[in-house]
mmCIF file of C-alpha atoms and ligand atoms in Angstrom:
data_model
loop_
_atom_site.group_PDB
_atom_site.id
_atom_site.type_symbol
_atom_site.label_atom_id
_atom_site.label_comp_id
_atom_site.label_asym_id
_atom_site.label_seq_id
_atom_site.Cartn_x
_atom_site.Cartn_y
_atom_site.Cartn_z
ATOM 1 C CA MET P 1 -66.685 -24.038 57.130
ATOM 2 C CA ALA P 2 -64.685 -22.069 54.602
ATOM 3 C CA LEU P 3 -64.468 -18.334 55.231
ATOM 4 C CA LEU P 4 -64.536 -17.642 51.497
ATOM 5 C CA ARG P 5 -65.471 -20.104 48.796
ATOM 6 C CA PHE P 6 -65.386 -19.508 45.064
ATOM 7 C CA GLU P 7 -67.563 -22.159 43.478
ATOM 8 C CA HIS P 8 -67.278 -22.887 39.749
ATOM 9 C CA LEU P 9 -66.817 -19.205 39.053
ATOM 10 C CA SER P 10 -66.647 -18.147 35.395
ATOM 11 C CA PHE P 11 -66.677 -14.555 34.224
ATOM 12 C CA SER P 12 -66.361 -12.593 30.957
ATOM 13 C CA TYR P 13 -66.002 -8.835 30.627
ATOM 14 C CA PRO P 14 -68.431 -7.224 28.145
ATOM 15 C CA LEU P 15 -67.290 -7.662 24.519
ATOM 16 C CA ALA P 16 -64.374 -9.879 25.562
ATOM 17 C CA ASP P 17 -63.949 -13.028 23.474
ATOM 18 C CA THR P 18 -62.160 -15.008 26.178
ATOM 19 C CA ARG P 19 -63.154 -15.705 29.771
ATOM 20 C CA ALA P 20 -61.298 -13.757 32.451
ATOM 21 C CA LEU P 21 -62.275 -16.544 34.883
ATOM 22 C CA ASP P 22 -62.878 -20.096 33.750
ATOM 23 C CA ASP P 23 -64.498 -22.450 36.273
ATOM 24 C CA VAL P 24 -62.468 -21.375 39.303
ATOM 25 C CA SER P 25 -63.169 -23.206 42.586
ATOM 26 C CA LEU P 26 -61.157 -22.290 45.671
ATOM 27 C CA GLU P 27 -61.740 -22.441 49.427
ATOM 28 C CA ILE P 28 -60.063 -20.107 51.884
ATOM 29 C CA HIS P 29 -60.150 -20.999 55.574
ATOM 30 C CA LYS P 30 -59.816 -18.925 58.720
ATOM 31 C CA GLY P 31 -56.256 -18.003 59.574
ATOM 32 C CA GLU P 32 -54.843 -18.925 56.162
ATOM 33 C CA TYR P 33 -52.382 -16.692 54.335
ATOM 34 C CA VAL P 34 -53.038 -17.277 50.646
ATOM 35 C CA VAL P 35 -50.780 -15.943 47.924
ATOM 36 C CA LEU P 36 -52.452 -15.909 44.513
ATOM 37 C CA CYS P 37 -49.966 -15.817 41.673
ATOM 38 C CA GLY P 38 -49.733 -16.170 37.919
ATOM 39 C CA PRO P 39 -48.752 -14.105 34.872
ATOM 40 C CA SER P 40 -50.164 -10.645 34.213
ATOM 41 C CA GLY P 41 -53.674 -10.857 32.747
ATOM 42 C CA CYS P 42 -54.379 -14.342 34.124
ATOM 43 C CA GLY P 43 -57.398 -13.178 36.147
ATOM 44 C CA LYS P 44 -56.041 -12.499 39.647
ATOM 45 C CA THR P 45 -57.642 -9.064 40.052
ATOM 46 C CA THR P 46 -60.894 -10.301 38.523
ATOM 47 C CA LEU P 47 -61.021 -13.169 41.027
ATOM 48 C CA LEU P 48 -60.297 -10.919 44.033
ATOM 49 C CA ARG P 49 -63.060 -8.557 42.940
ATOM 50 C CA HIS P 50 -65.446 -11.489 43.277
ATOM 51 C CA ALA P 51 -64.713 -11.527 47.015
ATOM 52 C CA LYS P 52 -66.271 -8.142 47.860
ATOM 53 C CA PRO P 53 -69.785 -7.118 46.742
ATOM 54 C CA GLY P 54 -68.927 -3.446 46.107
ATOM 55 C CA LEU P 55 -66.084 -4.389 43.745
ATOM 56 C CA LEU P 56 -67.870 -7.018 41.652
ATOM 57 C CA PRO P 57 -67.070 -6.333 37.963
ATOM 58 C CA VAL P 58 -69.845 -5.919 35.394
ATOM 59 C CA GLY P 59 -70.101 -8.739 32.861
ATOM 60 C CA ALA P 60 -71.381 -12.266 32.316
ATOM 61 C CA ARG P 61 -71.019 -14.505 35.320
ATOM 62 C CA ALA P 62 -71.669 -18.130 36.242
ATOM 63 C CA GLY P 63 -71.016 -19.756 39.600
ATOM 64 C CA GLU P 64 -70.973 -18.016 42.934
ATOM 65 C CA THR P 65 -68.861 -16.738 45.812
ATOM 66 C CA PHE P 66 -69.832 -17.786 49.334
ATOM 67 C CA TYR P 67 -68.813 -15.936 52.488
ATOM 68 C CA LYS P 68 -69.238 -18.036 55.648
ATOM 69 C CA ASP P 69 -71.477 -20.378 53.626
ATOM 70 C CA ALA P 70 -73.893 -17.631 52.485
ATOM 71 C CA PRO P 71 -73.940 -16.288 48.920
ATOM 72 C CA LEU P 72 -71.935 -13.061 48.787
ATOM 73 C CA SER P 73 -74.818 -11.364 46.981
ATOM 74 C CA GLN P 74 -76.965 -11.754 50.118
ATOM 75 C CA LEU P 75 -74.416 -10.274 52.510
ATOM 76 C CA PRO P 76 -75.650 -7.011 54.104
ATOM 77 C CA GLU P 77 -73.622 -4.005 52.921
ATOM 78 C CA LEU P 78 -72.434 -3.033 56.400
ATOM 79 C CA THR P 79 -71.253 -6.580 57.154
ATOM 80 C CA ALA P 80 -69.350 -6.715 53.882
ATOM 81 C CA ALA P 81 -67.755 -3.308 54.520
ATOM 82 C CA ALA P 82 -66.548 -4.292 57.980
ATOM 83 C CA GLU P 83 -65.681 -7.978 57.591
ATOM 84 C CA ILE P 84 -64.100 -8.061 54.131
ATOM 85 C CA GLY P 85 -61.177 -5.651 53.950
ATOM 86 C CA PHE P 86 -59.680 -4.757 50.572
ATOM 87 C CA VAL P 87 -56.435 -2.926 49.796
ATOM 88 C CA GLN P 88 -55.929 -1.947 46.174
ATOM 89 C CA GLN P 89 -52.882 -1.517 43.992
ATOM 90 C CA ASN P 90 -52.667 2.266 43.903
ATOM 91 C CA PRO P 91 -52.525 3.817 47.405
ATOM 92 C CA ASP P 92 -53.822 7.175 46.134
ATOM 93 C CA ASN P 93 -57.082 5.665 44.905
ATOM 94 C CA GLN P 94 -58.137 4.581 48.361
ATOM 95 C CA ILE P 95 -57.370 7.560 50.599
ATOM 96 C CA VAL P 96 -60.506 9.650 51.017
ATOM 97 C CA THR P 97 -59.851 12.175 53.794
ATOM 98 C CA ASP P 98 -57.355 14.932 54.610
ATOM 99 C CA PHE P 99 -55.424 13.882 57.699
ATOM 100 C CA VAL P 100 -53.885 10.588 58.772
ATOM 101 C CA TRP P 101 -55.890 10.378 62.016
ATOM 102 C CA HIS P 102 -59.100 11.145 60.112
ATOM 103 C CA GLU P 103 -58.419 8.473 57.509
ATOM 104 C CA LEU P 104 -57.979 5.919 60.303
ATOM 105 C CA ALA P 105 -61.299 6.931 61.863
ATOM 106 C CA PHE P 106 -63.322 7.353 58.664
ATOM 107 C CA GLY P 107 -64.514 3.776 58.156
ATOM 108 C CA LEU P 108 -65.394 3.486 61.844
ATOM 109 C CA GLU P 109 -67.378 6.745 61.703
ATOM 110 C CA ASN P 110 -69.344 5.287 58.793
ATOM 111 C CA MET P 111 -70.112 2.232 60.898
ATOM 112 C CA ALA P 112 -71.588 4.648 63.460
ATOM 113 C CA LEU P 113 -69.516 3.222 66.311
ATOM 114 C CA PRO P 114 -69.435 5.101 69.638
ATOM 115 C CA VAL P 115 -66.716 7.763 69.801
ATOM 116 C CA PRO P 116 -64.734 6.087 72.645
ATOM 117 C CA VAL P 117 -64.577 2.867 70.585
ATOM 118 C CA ILE P 118 -63.368 4.798 67.528
ATOM 119 C CA ARG P 119 -60.708 6.588 69.626
ATOM 120 C CA ARG P 120 -59.458 3.299 71.094
ATOM 121 C CA ARG P 121 -59.315 1.464 67.775
ATOM 122 C CA VAL P 122 -57.549 4.355 66.026
ATOM 123 C CA ALA P 123 -54.956 4.509 68.810
ATOM 124 C CA GLU P 124 -54.451 0.729 68.691
ATOM 125 C CA MET P 125 -53.943 0.773 64.928
ATOM 126 C CA ALA P 126 -51.559 3.746 65.062
ATOM 127 C CA SER P 127 -49.465 1.852 67.582
ATOM 128 C CA PHE P 128 -49.610 -1.540 65.797
ATOM 129 C CA PHE P 129 -48.547 -0.009 62.484
ATOM 130 C CA GLY P 130 -46.034 2.465 63.944
ATOM 131 C CA ILE P 131 -47.968 5.466 62.671
ATOM 132 C CA GLU P 132 -47.732 7.603 65.850
ATOM 133 C CA GLY P 133 -44.899 9.714 64.399
ATOM 134 C CA TRP P 134 -47.022 10.945 61.475
ATOM 135 C CA PHE P 135 -50.470 10.702 63.048
ATOM 136 C CA TYR P 136 -51.275 14.421 62.618
ATOM 137 C CA LYS P 137 -49.824 14.793 59.112
ATOM 138 C CA ASP P 138 -51.737 15.832 56.032
ATOM 139 C CA VAL P 139 -52.119 12.761 53.779
ATOM 140 C CA THR P 140 -50.547 14.694 50.867
ATOM 141 C CA GLU P 141 -47.249 14.813 52.827
ATOM 142 C CA LEU P 142 -46.920 11.022 53.003
ATOM 143 C CA SER P 143 -44.605 8.795 50.972
ATOM 144 C CA GLY P 144 -46.119 6.004 48.850
ATOM 145 C CA GLY P 145 -45.142 3.443 51.478
ATOM 146 C CA GLN P 146 -46.758 5.471 54.262
ATOM 147 C CA LYS P 147 -49.939 5.901 52.201
ATOM 148 C CA GLN P 148 -50.246 2.179 51.613
ATOM 149 C CA LEU P 149 -49.582 1.480 55.306
ATOM 150 C CA LEU P 150 -52.297 4.002 56.155
ATOM 151 C CA ASN P 151 -54.731 2.240 53.797
ATOM 152 C CA LEU P 152 -53.907 -1.034 55.466
ATOM 153 C CA ALA P 153 -54.292 0.400 58.985
ATOM 154 C CA SER P 154 -57.628 2.036 58.062
ATOM 155 C CA VAL P 155 -58.948 -1.288 56.774
ATOM 156 C CA MET P 156 -57.622 -3.156 59.831
ATOM 157 C CA ALA P 157 -59.301 -0.654 62.176
ATOM 158 C CA MET P 158 -62.614 -2.201 61.075
ATOM 159 C CA GLN P 159 -61.305 -5.566 62.386
ATOM 160 C CA PRO P 160 -62.066 -7.520 59.193
ATOM 161 C CA ASP P 161 -62.192 -11.323 59.207
ATOM 162 C CA VAL P 162 -60.451 -11.439 55.865
ATOM 163 C CA LEU P 163 -57.981 -9.006 54.365
ATOM 164 C CA ILE P 164 -57.651 -9.019 50.572
ATOM 165 C CA LEU P 165 -54.778 -7.193 48.893
ATOM 166 C CA ASP P 166 -54.289 -6.785 45.143
ATOM 167 C CA GLU P 167 -50.593 -6.193 44.369
ATOM 168 C CA PRO P 168 -50.360 -3.712 47.243
ATOM 169 C CA THR P 169 -46.619 -3.148 46.821
ATOM 170 C CA SER P 170 -46.488 -2.616 43.060
ATOM 171 C CA GLN P 171 -46.183 1.183 43.403
ATOM 172 C CA LEU P 172 -43.685 1.049 46.287
ATOM 173 C CA ASP P 173 -39.891 1.132 46.307
ATOM 174 C CA PRO P 174 -38.196 -2.177 47.268
ATOM 175 C CA ILE P 175 -37.582 -1.269 50.915
ATOM 176 C CA ALA P 176 -41.113 0.026 51.500
ATOM 177 C CA ALA P 177 -42.427 -3.095 49.742
ATOM 178 C CA SER P 178 -40.462 -5.447 52.025
ATOM 179 C CA ASP P 179 -41.616 -3.538 55.104
ATOM 180 C CA PHE P 180 -45.214 -3.721 53.917
ATOM 181 C CA LEU P 181 -45.074 -7.492 53.352
ATOM 182 C CA ALA P 182 -43.480 -7.974 56.779
ATOM 183 C CA VAL P 183 -46.408 -6.111 58.372
ATOM 184 C CA LEU P 184 -48.815 -8.501 56.607
ATOM 185 C CA GLY P 185 -47.018 -11.421 58.249
ATOM 186 C CA LYS P 186 -47.404 -9.729 61.630
ATOM 187 C CA ILE P 187 -51.146 -9.186 61.032
ATOM 188 C CA ASN P 188 -51.648 -12.839 60.123
ATOM 189 C CA ARG P 189 -49.620 -14.155 63.063
ATOM 190 C CA GLU P 190 -50.584 -11.747 65.837
ATOM 191 C CA LEU P 191 -54.171 -10.836 64.944
ATOM 192 C CA GLY P 192 -55.075 -14.115 63.232
ATOM 193 C CA THR P 193 -56.558 -12.273 60.259
ATOM 194 C CA THR P 194 -57.026 -14.367 57.121
ATOM 195 C CA ILE P 195 -55.039 -12.882 54.223
ATOM 196 C CA VAL P 196 -55.460 -13.248 50.470
ATOM 197 C CA LEU P 197 -52.716 -11.514 48.520
ATOM 198 C CA THR P 198 -51.667 -11.173 44.902
ATOM 199 C CA GLU P 199 -48.054 -10.153 44.682
ATOM 200 C CA HIS P 200 -45.254 -10.293 42.148
ATOM 201 C CA ARG P 201 -42.465 -10.253 44.766
ATOM 202 C CA LEU P 202 -42.918 -14.004 45.218
ATOM 203 C CA GLU P 203 -39.574 -14.625 46.904
ATOM 204 C CA GLU P 204 -40.716 -12.291 49.712
ATOM 205 C CA ALA P 205 -44.377 -13.301 49.812
ATOM 206 C CA PHE P 206 -43.899 -17.104 49.711
ATOM 207 C CA PRO P 207 -42.161 -17.530 53.108
ATOM 208 C CA LEU P 208 -45.165 -15.922 54.845
ATOM 209 C CA ALA P 209 -47.810 -17.922 52.969
ATOM 210 C CA THR P 210 -49.628 -21.004 54.240
ATOM 211 C CA THR P 211 -51.164 -21.627 50.806
ATOM 212 C CA VAL P 212 -50.195 -20.708 47.267
ATOM 213 C CA ALA P 213 -52.713 -20.718 44.405
ATOM 214 C CA VAL P 214 -51.475 -20.486 40.830
ATOM 215 C CA MET P 215 -53.639 -19.169 37.990
ATOM 216 C CA ASP P 216 -53.131 -19.100 34.237
ATOM 217 C CA GLY P 217 -55.497 -18.022 31.493
ATOM 218 C CA GLY P 218 -58.428 -17.572 33.879
ATOM 219 C CA ARG P 219 -58.045 -21.060 35.345
ATOM 220 C CA LEU P 220 -56.761 -22.209 38.697
ATOM 221 C CA LEU P 221 -53.796 -24.453 37.876
ATOM 222 C CA CYS P 222 -52.913 -25.703 41.352
ATOM 223 C CA THR P 223 -53.007 -24.941 45.061
ATOM 224 C CA GLY P 224 -50.780 -26.183 47.852
ATOM 225 C CA THR P 225 -48.201 -25.192 50.422
ATOM 226 C CA PRO P 226 -45.403 -22.921 49.160
ATOM 227 C CA ALA P 227 -43.043 -25.933 49.162
ATOM 228 C CA GLU P 228 -45.458 -28.080 47.115
ATOM 229 C CA VAL P 229 -46.182 -25.360 44.565
ATOM 230 C CA GLY P 230 -42.590 -24.080 44.387
HETATM 231 P P1 ADP M 1 -54.375 -9.967 36.481
HETATM 232 O O1 ADP M 1 -54.842 -9.242 37.685
HETATM 233 O O2 ADP M 1 -53.956 -11.386 36.761
HETATM 234 O O3 ADP M 1 -53.300 -9.232 35.759
HETATM 235 P P2 ADP M 1 -56.992 -9.313 35.394
HETATM 236 O O4 ADP M 1 -57.983 -9.964 36.280
HETATM 237 O O5 ADP M 1 -56.769 -7.861 35.580
HETATM 238 O O6 ADP M 1 -55.603 -10.111 35.468
HETATM 239 O O7 ADP M 1 -57.411 -9.538 33.893
HETATM 240 C C1 ADP M 1 -57.871 -10.798 33.385
HETATM 241 C C2 ADP M 1 -58.274 -10.601 31.925
HETATM 242 O O8 ADP M 1 -59.418 -9.755 31.852
HETATM 243 C C3 ADP M 1 -57.204 -9.963 31.076
HETATM 244 O O9 ADP M 1 -57.252 -10.556 29.786
HETATM 245 C C4 ADP M 1 -57.626 -8.519 30.999
HETATM 246 O O10 ADP M 1 -57.222 -7.937 29.791
HETATM 247 C C5 ADP M 1 -59.134 -8.607 31.071
HETATM 248 N N1 ADP M 1 -59.733 -7.433 31.747
HETATM 249 C C6 ADP M 1 -59.420 -6.977 32.982
HETATM 250 N N2 ADP M 1 -60.183 -5.928 33.317
HETATM 251 C C7 ADP M 1 -60.993 -5.680 32.239
HETATM 252 C C8 ADP M 1 -62.028 -4.729 31.956
HETATM 253 N N3 ADP M 1 -62.371 -3.799 32.861
HETATM 254 N N4 ADP M 1 -62.648 -4.818 30.757
HETATM 255 C C9 ADP M 1 -62.303 -5.754 29.858
HETATM 256 N N5 ADP M 1 -61.352 -6.686 30.069
HETATM 257 C C10 ADP M 1 -60.695 -6.664 31.242
HETATM 258 MG MG1 MG M 2 -54.151 -7.526 38.598
#
């Protein structure tokens, strides 16, 4: 069973004269680390937004996304929130609370988990991501790299089955970007989380990937191992 399956997905934004997605079919399996690449405007973001119900763009659509063999449209909201993690391009757009510790706990509070479970998960994430040193800081005091790491840790606290990231390092300096990509490798290896990533630092993202998918003009050109595609 594929964890995520895009099946003959086509999509046009309102008033657009070309398709942003043109008959894209792609299967993503448990434990895979997929890097989605292709030139700017080829449809990467549009495709990723078809993997999470709350982010689905408005427009004309054909085809369907399946999550664990069920249509994504039928997935209960709480399941989608917990199981499908999404990290966006701009770290500032995703932080919603005031303090680091609160941001880590926020998603878990919304899932109405018992307080001891929230405390344990927040502590585990702070340790895994090396956040202990700035755990009590105000989020406005953080660097861009720290903010994006906090977004990632907050999403991972929900223990998602799949982690989707749309150019997460594009606003970061080169060192913070490398550190961030290294943490993604650690998540995939040590926690077994399935990862789907769009990234322009291909020379750093490729060595971690199990699968590379290349898009152009809304179409999926090819998929394979990094060696095959490279
Ligand atoms: P990528 O992430 O690969 O850069 P996108 O998925 O953002 O590509 O964009 C695919 C195409 O859809 C592009 O031609 C882009 O101009 C268009 N597009 C993206 N978002 C919108 C939108 N909100 N409204 C209209 N057109 C859009
Ligand atoms: Mg994009």
